[in-house]
Amino acid sequence: NHLTLQAIPYGKIKFKIWQLKAGPNLIITNRTFYVLPEIENQLQIYKDYLVMYNEWKTQVKINSLNNLSIENPFIVTDNYDNSIDEVRTIVGLRGSIKGFGYDVRFSQLVSRTNAQFVNNVYFPDLAPFIQATSFDVQSVNNLKSWNPHIGLSYNKGNQFGAKAWFDYFIYNKNTAIELSYLPKFKVGFSAFYNWKEKLYVNMDITGQSKVTAIQQNLDDFGGVFKSQTSIKGLVDVNLSANYFITKNIGIFVDLNNLGFQKWQRFYKYPTYSFQVIAGVKLSF
């Protein structure tokens, strides 16, 4: 167990079409104190139609895969170091007109002490036909990527909205083993419809390219070699609906993985193929 506290006190300067917001990102997690910069710079070139911006974002948190090892007893790891999980520098253009919006940006992501999932397979030399499998986490000290992003959206008040986006990732100075479970591109589409504040329907579609899984092979004499396994890409379709019978009582249903994708979040770690969740909502 650990406690995380975060605060971002900031100051803002505004002069005509230029605005700057900056301050320290104060984080206490796992008995360690961090002071990191947080900067947002914006130039309103032409009303809300054309806005140029650049940002510097930082974030520290416990490695997500190490959190997974707490939840899953099959994962064996002693790597519980903090991770500067996101140091992101962003330059982009965004704007909106009559409900239509766009966001085109280019960012660099630096991730330190990045935790990555690894399969361990033990091959005893005396009995090579016996295999013992376990799960572990490896650390990549410095992972860098460049990320072009395009997003288009449309909103009609709170009645209807839709958004489509595309991300491409360019990784530099990293080996194939260090790039495990990292896709080359991601794409998504989401939309919602709100009928008279009684029926709310939301659809979400996401997809990503294939990824590479890493398997570490061990033997009795300390022999270690790593092999790569390809995991196919994913198209995930989800649909949810909420209907409020009264102001305080409603029912909901969530349909997940409507494409019946048999996808492995991690190698030999499959996800569900189709899922239905339904229930009643009460609010007071």
XYZ file of C-alpha atoms in Angstrom, residues 23-27 34-38 58-60 84 86-87:
16
model
C 3.754 26.142 -11.891
C 5.384 23.270 -10.019
C 3.901 19.793 -10.126
C 4.242 18.667 -6.482
C 3.948 14.908 -6.000
C 9.040 15.267 -6.508
C 8.993 18.852 -7.790
C 8.451 18.851 -11.568
C 7.616 21.654 -14.034
C 4.167 22.093 -15.568
C 5.054 15.480 -16.181
C 3.655 12.669 -14.077
C 5.063 10.200 -11.534
C 8.382 8.969 -14.229
C 5.151 10.585 -18.584
C 7.296 13.557 -19.498
